[in-house]
mmCIF file of C-alpha atoms and ligand atoms in Angstrom:
data_model
loop_
_atom_site.group_PDB
_atom_site.id
_atom_site.type_symbol
_atom_site.label_atom_id
_atom_site.label_comp_id
_atom_site.label_asym_id
_atom_site.label_seq_id
_atom_site.Cartn_x
_atom_site.Cartn_y
_atom_site.Cartn_z
ATOM 1 C CA UNK A 558 307.453 -170.742 85.510
ATOM 2 C CA UNK A 559 310.800 -170.945 86.902
ATOM 3 C CA UNK A 560 313.295 -169.684 84.708
ATOM 4 C CA UNK A 561 316.756 -171.085 85.849
ATOM 5 C CA UNK A 562 316.727 -174.471 87.550
ATOM 6 C CA UNK A 563 317.950 -174.463 91.230
ATOM 7 C CA UNK A 564 319.881 -177.588 91.460
ATOM 8 C CA UNK A 565 321.935 -177.020 94.580
ATOM 9 C CA UNK A 566 321.006 -174.416 97.310
ATOM 10 C CA UNK A 567 322.771 -173.638 100.903
ATOM 11 C CA UNK A 568 320.971 -171.806 102.850
ATOM 12 C CA UNK A 569 322.025 -170.485 106.590
ATOM 13 C CA UNK A 570 320.461 -170.442 109.671
ATOM 14 C CA UNK A 571 318.144 -173.242 108.483
ATOM 15 C CA UNK A 572 316.854 -174.341 112.060
ATOM 16 C CA UNK A 573 314.202 -172.143 112.698
ATOM 17 C CA UNK A 574 312.335 -168.968 111.412
ATOM 18 C CA UNK A 575 312.533 -168.109 107.467
ATOM 19 C CA UNK A 576 315.421 -170.258 107.264
ATOM 20 C CA UNK A 577 313.712 -173.631 108.025
ATOM 21 C CA UNK A 578 310.792 -172.672 105.999
ATOM 22 C CA UNK A 579 313.118 -172.307 102.831
ATOM 23 C CA UNK A 580 314.301 -175.490 103.537
ATOM 24 C CA UNK A 581 310.774 -176.853 103.773
ATOM 25 C CA UNK A 582 309.330 -175.161 100.680
ATOM 26 C CA UNK A 583 312.644 -175.891 98.515
ATOM 27 C CA UNK A 584 312.314 -179.532 99.423
ATOM 28 C CA UNK A 585 308.332 -179.948 98.653
ATOM 29 C CA UNK A 586 309.061 -177.824 95.467
ATOM 30 C CA UNK A 587 307.856 -179.433 92.125
ATOM 31 C CA UNK A 588 311.317 -179.218 90.923
ATOM 32 C CA UNK A 589 313.562 -179.919 94.475
ATOM 33 C CA UNK A 590 317.259 -178.838 94.254
ATOM 34 C CA UNK A 591 319.642 -182.141 93.921
ATOM 35 C CA UNK A 592 321.201 -180.662 96.954
ATOM 36 C CA UNK A 593 319.670 -179.087 99.399
ATOM 37 C CA UNK A 594 322.514 -178.009 102.209
ATOM 38 C CA UNK A 595 320.934 -176.844 105.400
ATOM 39 C CA UNK A 596 323.730 -174.221 107.418
ATOM 40 C CA UNK A 597 322.805 -174.786 111.083
ATOM 41 C CA UNK A 598 324.720 -173.092 113.929
ATOM 42 C CA UNK A 599 324.567 -176.367 116.337
ATOM 43 C CA UNK A 600 322.647 -179.371 114.489
ATOM 44 C CA UNK A 601 322.536 -181.300 118.189
ATOM 45 C CA UNK A 602 320.373 -178.710 119.860
ATOM 46 C CA UNK A 603 316.694 -179.124 120.485
ATOM 47 C CA UNK A 604 316.698 -176.135 118.501
ATOM 48 C CA UNK A 605 317.719 -177.765 115.250
ATOM 49 C CA UNK A 606 315.257 -180.729 116.136
ATOM 50 C CA UNK A 607 312.572 -179.710 113.531
ATOM 51 C CA UNK A 608 315.349 -179.537 110.771
ATOM 52 C CA UNK A 609 316.843 -182.685 111.626
ATOM 53 C CA UNK A 610 313.566 -184.272 111.061
ATOM 54 C CA UNK A 611 312.624 -182.504 108.200
ATOM 55 C CA UNK A 612 316.003 -184.022 106.918
ATOM 56 C CA UNK A 613 315.020 -187.530 107.842
ATOM 57 C CA UNK A 614 312.022 -187.015 105.642
ATOM 58 C CA UNK A 615 313.946 -185.785 102.075
ATOM 59 C CA UNK A 616 317.159 -187.258 101.233
ATOM 60 C CA UNK A 617 317.853 -184.205 99.593
ATOM 61 C CA UNK A 618 318.542 -182.229 102.655
ATOM 62 C CA UNK A 619 322.468 -182.342 104.214
ATOM 63 C CA UNK A 620 322.651 -180.428 107.448
ATOM 64 C CA UNK A 621 325.877 -178.809 107.741
ATOM 65 C CA UNK A 622 326.867 -177.276 110.965
ATOM 66 C CA UNK A 623 327.800 -173.421 110.236
ATOM 67 C CA UNK A 624 328.221 -170.712 112.773
ATOM 68 C CA UNK A 625 328.849 -167.759 110.741
ATOM 69 C CA UNK A 626 330.576 -165.905 113.607
ATOM 70 C CA UNK A 627 333.388 -168.215 113.583
ATOM 71 C CA UNK A 628 335.761 -168.221 110.382
ATOM 72 C CA UNK A 629 336.864 -171.816 110.984
ATOM 73 C CA UNK A 630 333.549 -173.109 111.079
ATOM 74 C CA UNK A 631 332.740 -171.125 107.679
ATOM 75 C CA UNK A 632 335.809 -173.150 105.932
ATOM 76 C CA UNK A 633 334.807 -176.197 107.541
ATOM 77 C CA UNK A 634 331.232 -175.643 106.179
ATOM 78 C CA UNK A 635 332.305 -175.041 102.615
ATOM 79 C CA UNK A 636 334.443 -177.810 102.522
ATOM 80 C CA UNK A 637 331.949 -180.531 103.360
ATOM 81 C CA UNK A 638 329.794 -178.591 101.056
ATOM 82 C CA UNK A 639 332.374 -179.079 98.162
ATOM 83 C CA UNK A 640 332.546 -182.966 99.114
ATOM 84 C CA UNK A 641 328.799 -183.371 99.301
ATOM 85 C CA UNK A 642 328.617 -181.585 95.969
ATOM 86 C CA UNK A 643 331.339 -183.032 94.006
ATOM 87 C CA UNK A 644 331.769 -181.590 90.543
ATOM 88 C CA UNK A 645 328.774 -179.942 90.558
ATOM 89 C CA UNK A 646 328.651 -176.493 91.940
ATOM 90 C CA UNK A 647 326.373 -174.312 94.065
ATOM 91 C CA UNK A 648 324.193 -172.405 92.103
ATOM 92 C CA UNK A 649 322.084 -170.652 94.847
ATOM 93 C CA UNK A 650 323.270 -169.207 98.434
ATOM 94 C CA UNK A 651 321.020 -167.915 100.751
ATOM 95 C CA UNK A 652 322.864 -165.906 103.660
ATOM 96 C CA UNK A 653 319.668 -166.054 105.863
ATOM 97 C CA UNK A 654 321.263 -166.453 109.285
ATOM 98 C CA UNK A 655 320.648 -163.265 110.843
ATOM 99 C CA UNK A 656 320.721 -161.752 114.525
ATOM 100 C CA UNK A 657 318.702 -158.727 115.681
ATOM 101 C CA UNK A 658 319.788 -156.618 118.122
ATOM 102 C CA UNK A 659 317.329 -153.682 118.836
ATOM 103 C CA UNK A 660 318.275 -150.273 121.407
ATOM 104 C CA UNK A 661 318.838 -146.933 121.041
ATOM 105 C CA UNK A 662 321.887 -145.007 121.758
ATOM 106 C CA UNK A 663 321.770 -144.810 125.327
ATOM 107 C CA UNK A 664 321.337 -148.753 125.481
ATOM 108 C CA UNK A 665 324.121 -149.581 122.693
ATOM 109 C CA UNK A 666 327.228 -151.131 123.812
ATOM 110 C CA UNK A 667 330.441 -151.746 121.761
ATOM 111 C CA UNK A 668 329.885 -155.599 121.836
ATOM 112 C CA UNK A 669 326.246 -155.128 120.463
ATOM 113 C CA UNK A 670 327.524 -153.282 117.052
ATOM 114 C CA UNK A 671 330.734 -155.595 117.094
ATOM 115 C CA UNK A 672 328.458 -158.557 117.211
ATOM 116 C CA UNK A 673 325.995 -157.449 115.125
ATOM 117 C CA UNK A 674 328.481 -156.574 112.259
ATOM 118 C CA UNK A 675 329.771 -160.119 112.862
ATOM 119 C CA UNK A 676 326.736 -162.204 112.278
ATOM 120 C CA UNK A 677 325.161 -159.721 109.668
ATOM 121 C CA UNK A 678 327.816 -158.386 107.590
ATOM 122 C CA UNK A 679 331.228 -160.413 108.031
ATOM 123 C CA UNK A 680 329.493 -163.642 108.114
ATOM 124 C CA UNK A 681 327.729 -163.866 104.537
ATOM 125 C CA UNK A 682 330.784 -162.086 103.240
ATOM 126 C CA UNK A 683 333.116 -164.499 104.217
ATOM 127 C CA UNK A 684 330.829 -167.584 103.578
ATOM 128 C CA UNK A 685 330.522 -166.148 100.331
ATOM 129 C CA UNK A 686 333.997 -165.803 99.601
ATOM 130 C CA UNK A 687 334.880 -169.246 100.696
ATOM 131 C CA UNK A 688 332.403 -170.673 98.372
ATOM 132 C CA UNK A 689 333.086 -168.466 95.493
ATOM 133 C CA UNK A 690 335.040 -171.579 93.500
ATOM 134 C CA UNK A 691 332.187 -173.703 93.882
ATOM 135 C CA UNK A 692 329.205 -170.987 92.764
ATOM 136 C CA UNK A 693 331.540 -169.883 89.811
ATOM 137 C CA UNK A 694 331.552 -173.869 88.996
ATOM 138 C CA UNK A 695 328.109 -173.683 88.794
ATOM 139 C CA UNK A 696 327.794 -170.456 86.917
ATOM 140 C CA UNK A 697 330.047 -171.992 84.576
ATOM 141 C CA UNK A 698 328.562 -175.696 84.149
ATOM 142 C CA UNK A 699 325.314 -174.222 82.196
ATOM 143 C CA UNK A 700 325.457 -171.609 79.679
ATOM 144 C CA UNK A 701 321.932 -170.081 80.432
ATOM 145 C CA UNK A 702 322.287 -170.459 84.298
ATOM 146 C CA UNK A 703 323.620 -167.722 86.769
ATOM 147 C CA UNK A 704 324.488 -168.547 90.111
ATOM 148 C CA UNK A 705 323.223 -166.504 92.750
ATOM 149 C CA UNK A 706 323.988 -164.760 96.297
ATOM 150 C CA UNK A 707 320.837 -163.771 98.188
ATOM 151 C CA UNK A 708 321.910 -161.642 100.978
ATOM 152 C CA UNK A 709 318.891 -161.415 103.361
ATOM 153 C CA UNK A 710 318.598 -157.777 104.472
ATOM 154 C CA UNK A 711 315.941 -155.667 106.140
ATOM 155 C CA UNK A 712 313.652 -152.581 104.960
ATOM 156 C CA UNK A 713 315.239 -151.123 108.438
ATOM 157 C CA UNK A 714 318.452 -151.087 106.181
ATOM 158 C CA UNK A 715 316.933 -148.314 103.656
ATOM 159 C CA UNK A 716 318.484 -144.969 104.193
ATOM 160 C CA UNK A 717 315.485 -143.543 101.568
ATOM 161 C CA UNK A 718 312.764 -145.060 103.775
ATOM 162 C CA UNK A 719 314.200 -143.741 107.348
ATOM 163 C CA UNK A 720 311.559 -141.602 109.119
ATOM 164 C CA UNK A 721 311.259 -140.404 112.634
ATOM 165 C CA UNK A 722 308.635 -143.406 113.085
ATOM 166 C CA UNK A 723 310.955 -145.902 112.209
ATOM 167 C CA UNK A 724 312.861 -146.112 115.499
ATOM 168 C CA UNK A 725 316.295 -146.891 116.402
ATOM 169 C CA UNK A 726 317.917 -150.259 116.807
ATOM 170 C CA UNK A 727 321.603 -149.034 115.643
ATOM 171 C CA UNK A 728 323.033 -152.226 115.299
ATOM 172 C CA UNK A 729 320.561 -154.232 113.750
ATOM 173 C CA UNK A 730 320.097 -150.873 110.842
ATOM 174 C CA UNK A 731 323.771 -150.094 110.850
ATOM 175 C CA UNK A 732 324.583 -153.953 109.756
ATOM 176 C CA UNK A 733 322.159 -154.663 107.549
ATOM 177 C CA UNK A 734 323.061 -151.171 105.589
ATOM 178 C CA UNK A 735 326.218 -152.431 105.315
ATOM 179 C CA UNK A 736 325.288 -155.695 104.247
ATOM 180 C CA UNK A 737 323.549 -154.002 101.187
ATOM 181 C CA UNK A 738 327.100 -152.482 100.532
ATOM 182 C CA UNK A 739 327.975 -155.976 100.444
ATOM 183 C CA UNK A 740 325.523 -157.198 97.902
ATOM 184 C CA UNK A 741 326.706 -153.992 95.808
ATOM 185 C CA UNK A 742 330.455 -154.716 95.709
ATOM 186 C CA UNK A 743 329.480 -158.342 94.912
ATOM 187 C CA UNK A 744 327.319 -157.681 92.268
ATOM 188 C CA UNK A 745 330.113 -155.791 90.162
ATOM 189 C CA UNK A 746 333.020 -157.948 91.302
ATOM 190 C CA UNK A 747 331.035 -161.676 90.357
ATOM 191 C CA UNK A 748 329.115 -160.350 87.398
ATOM 192 C CA UNK A 749 331.666 -161.434 85.104
ATOM 193 C CA UNK A 750 331.613 -164.609 86.612
ATOM 194 C CA UNK A 751 327.822 -165.137 86.068
ATOM 195 C CA UNK A 752 326.968 -164.640 89.714
ATOM 196 C CA UNK A 753 324.067 -162.561 90.651
ATOM 197 C CA UNK A 754 323.958 -160.751 93.756
ATOM 198 C CA UNK A 755 320.761 -159.638 95.327
ATOM 199 C CA UNK A 756 319.344 -158.014 98.580
ATOM 200 C CA UNK A 757 316.258 -159.316 99.904
ATOM 201 C CA UNK A 758 313.722 -157.903 102.147
ATOM 202 C CA UNK A 759 311.357 -160.700 103.678
ATOM 203 C CA UNK A 760 308.667 -158.802 104.722
ATOM 204 C CA UNK A 761 307.910 -158.413 108.409
ATOM 205 C CA UNK A 762 307.251 -162.041 109.336
ATOM 206 C CA UNK A 763 306.520 -164.011 112.323
ATOM 207 C CA UNK A 764 309.352 -165.315 113.452
ATOM 208 C CA UNK A 765 310.997 -165.269 116.618
ATOM 209 C CA UNK A 766 312.926 -162.181 115.509
ATOM 210 C CA UNK A 767 309.701 -160.553 113.498
ATOM 211 C CA UNK A 768 307.394 -161.374 116.464
ATOM 212 C CA UNK A 769 303.869 -162.398 116.789
ATOM 213 C CA UNK A 770 302.060 -158.628 115.559
ATOM 214 C CA UNK A 771 304.078 -158.911 112.432
ATOM 215 C CA UNK A 772 301.778 -159.299 109.007
ATOM 216 C CA UNK A 773 302.951 -162.213 107.096
ATOM 217 C CA UNK A 774 303.380 -165.551 108.108
ATOM 218 C CA UNK A 775 306.660 -167.517 107.048
ATOM 219 C CA UNK A 776 304.850 -169.891 104.472
ATOM 220 C CA UNK A 777 303.530 -166.463 102.597
ATOM 221 C CA UNK A 778 306.946 -164.417 102.801
ATOM 222 C CA UNK A 779 308.998 -167.935 101.687
ATOM 223 C CA UNK A 780 306.422 -168.512 98.548
ATOM 224 C CA UNK A 781 306.639 -164.894 97.871
ATOM 225 C CA UNK A 782 310.851 -165.044 98.027
ATOM 226 C CA UNK A 783 311.070 -168.042 96.108
ATOM 227 C CA UNK A 784 309.307 -166.911 93.697
ATOM 228 C CA UNK A 785 311.343 -163.843 93.200
ATOM 229 C CA UNK A 786 314.258 -166.226 93.338
ATOM 230 C CA UNK A 787 313.209 -168.186 90.807
ATOM 231 C CA UNK A 788 312.627 -165.072 88.208
ATOM 232 C CA UNK A 789 315.890 -163.400 88.718
ATOM 233 C CA UNK A 790 317.536 -162.363 85.732
ATOM 234 C CA UNK A 791 321.116 -160.584 84.996
ATOM 235 C CA UNK A 792 319.412 -157.653 84.954
ATOM 236 C CA UNK A 793 318.551 -157.729 89.013
ATOM 237 C CA UNK A 794 322.420 -157.938 89.873
ATOM 238 C CA UNK A 795 322.815 -155.541 92.492
ATOM 239 C CA UNK A 796 318.846 -154.919 93.461
ATOM 240 C CA UNK A 797 317.435 -154.694 96.794
ATOM 241 C CA UNK A 798 314.423 -156.601 96.360
ATOM 242 C CA UNK A 799 311.406 -157.224 98.542
ATOM 243 C CA UNK A 800 309.504 -160.699 99.015
ATOM 244 C CA UNK A 801 307.293 -159.476 96.333
ATOM 245 C CA UNK A 802 309.982 -158.820 93.979
ATOM 246 C CA UNK A 803 309.296 -155.046 94.342
ATOM 247 C CA UNK A 804 312.680 -152.906 94.203
ATOM 248 C CA UNK A 805 313.578 -150.871 97.607
ATOM 249 C CA UNK A 806 315.245 -148.011 97.564
ATOM 250 C CA UNK A 807 318.923 -147.895 99.165
HETATM 251 P P1 LIG B 956 315.030 -165.756 113.621
HETATM 252 O O1 LIG B 956 315.495 -165.186 114.673
HETATM 253 O O2 LIG B 956 313.797 -166.504 113.695
HETATM 254 O O3 LIG B 956 316.419 -166.653 113.177
HETATM 255 C C1 LIG B 956 317.911 -166.461 112.737
HETATM 256 C C2 LIG B 956 318.292 -167.782 112.360
HETATM 257 O O4 LIG B 956 319.519 -167.248 112.403
HETATM 258 C C3 LIG B 956 318.310 -169.086 113.233
HETATM 259 O O5 LIG B 956 318.565 -170.483 112.439
HETATM 260 C C4 LIG B 956 319.673 -168.654 114.327
HETATM 261 O O6 LIG B 956 320.282 -170.173 114.592
HETATM 262 C C5 LIG B 956 320.554 -168.243 112.889
HETATM 263 N N1 LIG B 956 321.636 -167.536 113.439
HETATM 264 C C6 LIG B 956 321.757 -166.236 113.997
HETATM 265 N N2 LIG B 956 323.091 -166.191 114.398
HETATM 266 C C7 LIG B 956 323.729 -167.157 113.897
HETATM 267 C C8 LIG B 956 325.161 -167.381 113.412
HETATM 268 N N3 LIG B 956 326.181 -166.963 114.277
HETATM 269 N N4 LIG B 956 325.229 -168.630 112.802
HETATM 270 C C9 LIG B 956 324.463 -169.349 112.257
HETATM 271 N N5 LIG B 956 323.404 -169.060 112.378
HETATM 272 C C10 LIG B 956 322.881 -168.135 113.326
HETATM 273 O O7 LIG B 956 314.952 -164.881 112.336
HETATM 274 P P2 LIG B 956 314.213 -164.702 111.270
HETATM 275 O O8 LIG B 956 314.076 -166.041 110.607
HETATM 276 O O9 LIG B 956 313.372 -163.932 111.578
HETATM 277 O O10 LIG B 956 315.220 -163.911 109.812
HETATM 278 C C11 LIG B 956 316.032 -164.416 108.736
HETATM 279 C C12 LIG B 956 316.963 -163.308 107.888
HETATM 280 O O11 LIG B 956 315.532 -162.525 107.682
HETATM 281 C C13 LIG B 956 317.357 -162.540 108.910
HETATM 282 O O12 LIG B 956 318.685 -162.053 108.313
HETATM 283 C C14 LIG B 956 316.803 -161.323 109.670
HETATM 284 O O13 LIG B 956 317.473 -160.012 109.635
HETATM 285 C C15 LIG B 956 316.214 -161.058 108.338
HETATM 286 N N6 LIG B 956 314.959 -160.567 108.498
HETATM 287 C C16 LIG B 956 313.568 -161.132 109.018
HETATM 288 C C17 LIG B 956 312.456 -159.760 109.029
HETATM 289 C C18 LIG B 956 311.076 -160.619 109.840
HETATM 290 O O14 LIG B 956 310.522 -159.910 110.021
HETATM 291 N N7 LIG B 956 311.474 -161.874 110.439
HETATM 292 C C19 LIG B 956 312.449 -159.061 108.855
HETATM 293 C C20 LIG B 956 313.752 -158.346 107.823
HETATM 294 C C21 LIG B 956 314.498 -158.980 107.755
HETATM 295 P P3 LIG B 956 319.806 -170.121 116.246
HETATM 296 O O15 LIG B 956 318.783 -171.182 116.378
HETATM 297 O O16 LIG B 956 321.277 -171.064 116.348
HETATM 298 O O17 LIG B 956 320.203 -169.006 116.633
#
């Protein structure tokens, strides 16, 4: 049973993988959000076809152009979102868009480190910053309700779970660890505004990023994620959770 109503949700990277499945399951939920905003880097491209088709079937889905690497695009997306939401705030931001950079020390370049940081850390943080007024609005509209920011992290970010079999992927790991710190800082700063911030590991999932060998399907992962999200409360603020709701060590 859902403990807080998801009335307005923005999912980034919504054209494929977990982002598309999140929009899909939210649209089909028993109580679908009134506003389901789907951020997508290039809505005109063939990569966005599945999302555009989904949006044709559900009038609450609005596709917004959003490249999280580009601050201008982030600002434009936030302005569009506010226009669509009118005076209703945004009560759930899912910073899902992410990029994976593998590579050991001999393969890593300054560009791959910086690109990873830009997409996986700066983008989610800047989007949260520009959407803060509309998140605050949602948090204020209903006494019982807390708005939330979910940062899609990874178990690969965990310092405690790192071992010699973990592999390298410097750029990806370091960026997601930095994203976890952003979650902690947001949790602290936004708490007085009634906004919860959480890092979430979706499991190892069969997507373009996760690959075919991953044990989890998108459907299973997203079902779990939405269960976890539906049960979030103030005590979860600043947590690192997985798709089953288990706490992960930082
Ligand atoms: P995919 O590679 O399948 O999809 C990534 C999504 O992010 C695409 O929609 C892509 O859009 C979008 N994206 C990438 N860069 C940008 C950008 N600059 N601006 C806007 N959108 C962008 O990944 P998953 O669905 O598997 O992963 C989703 C999230 O979950 C990521 O943050 C990932 O790190 C995390 N995660 C995934 C795991 C897995 O096993 N799959 C495990 C742990 C964490 P486009 O089509 O335009 O490239």
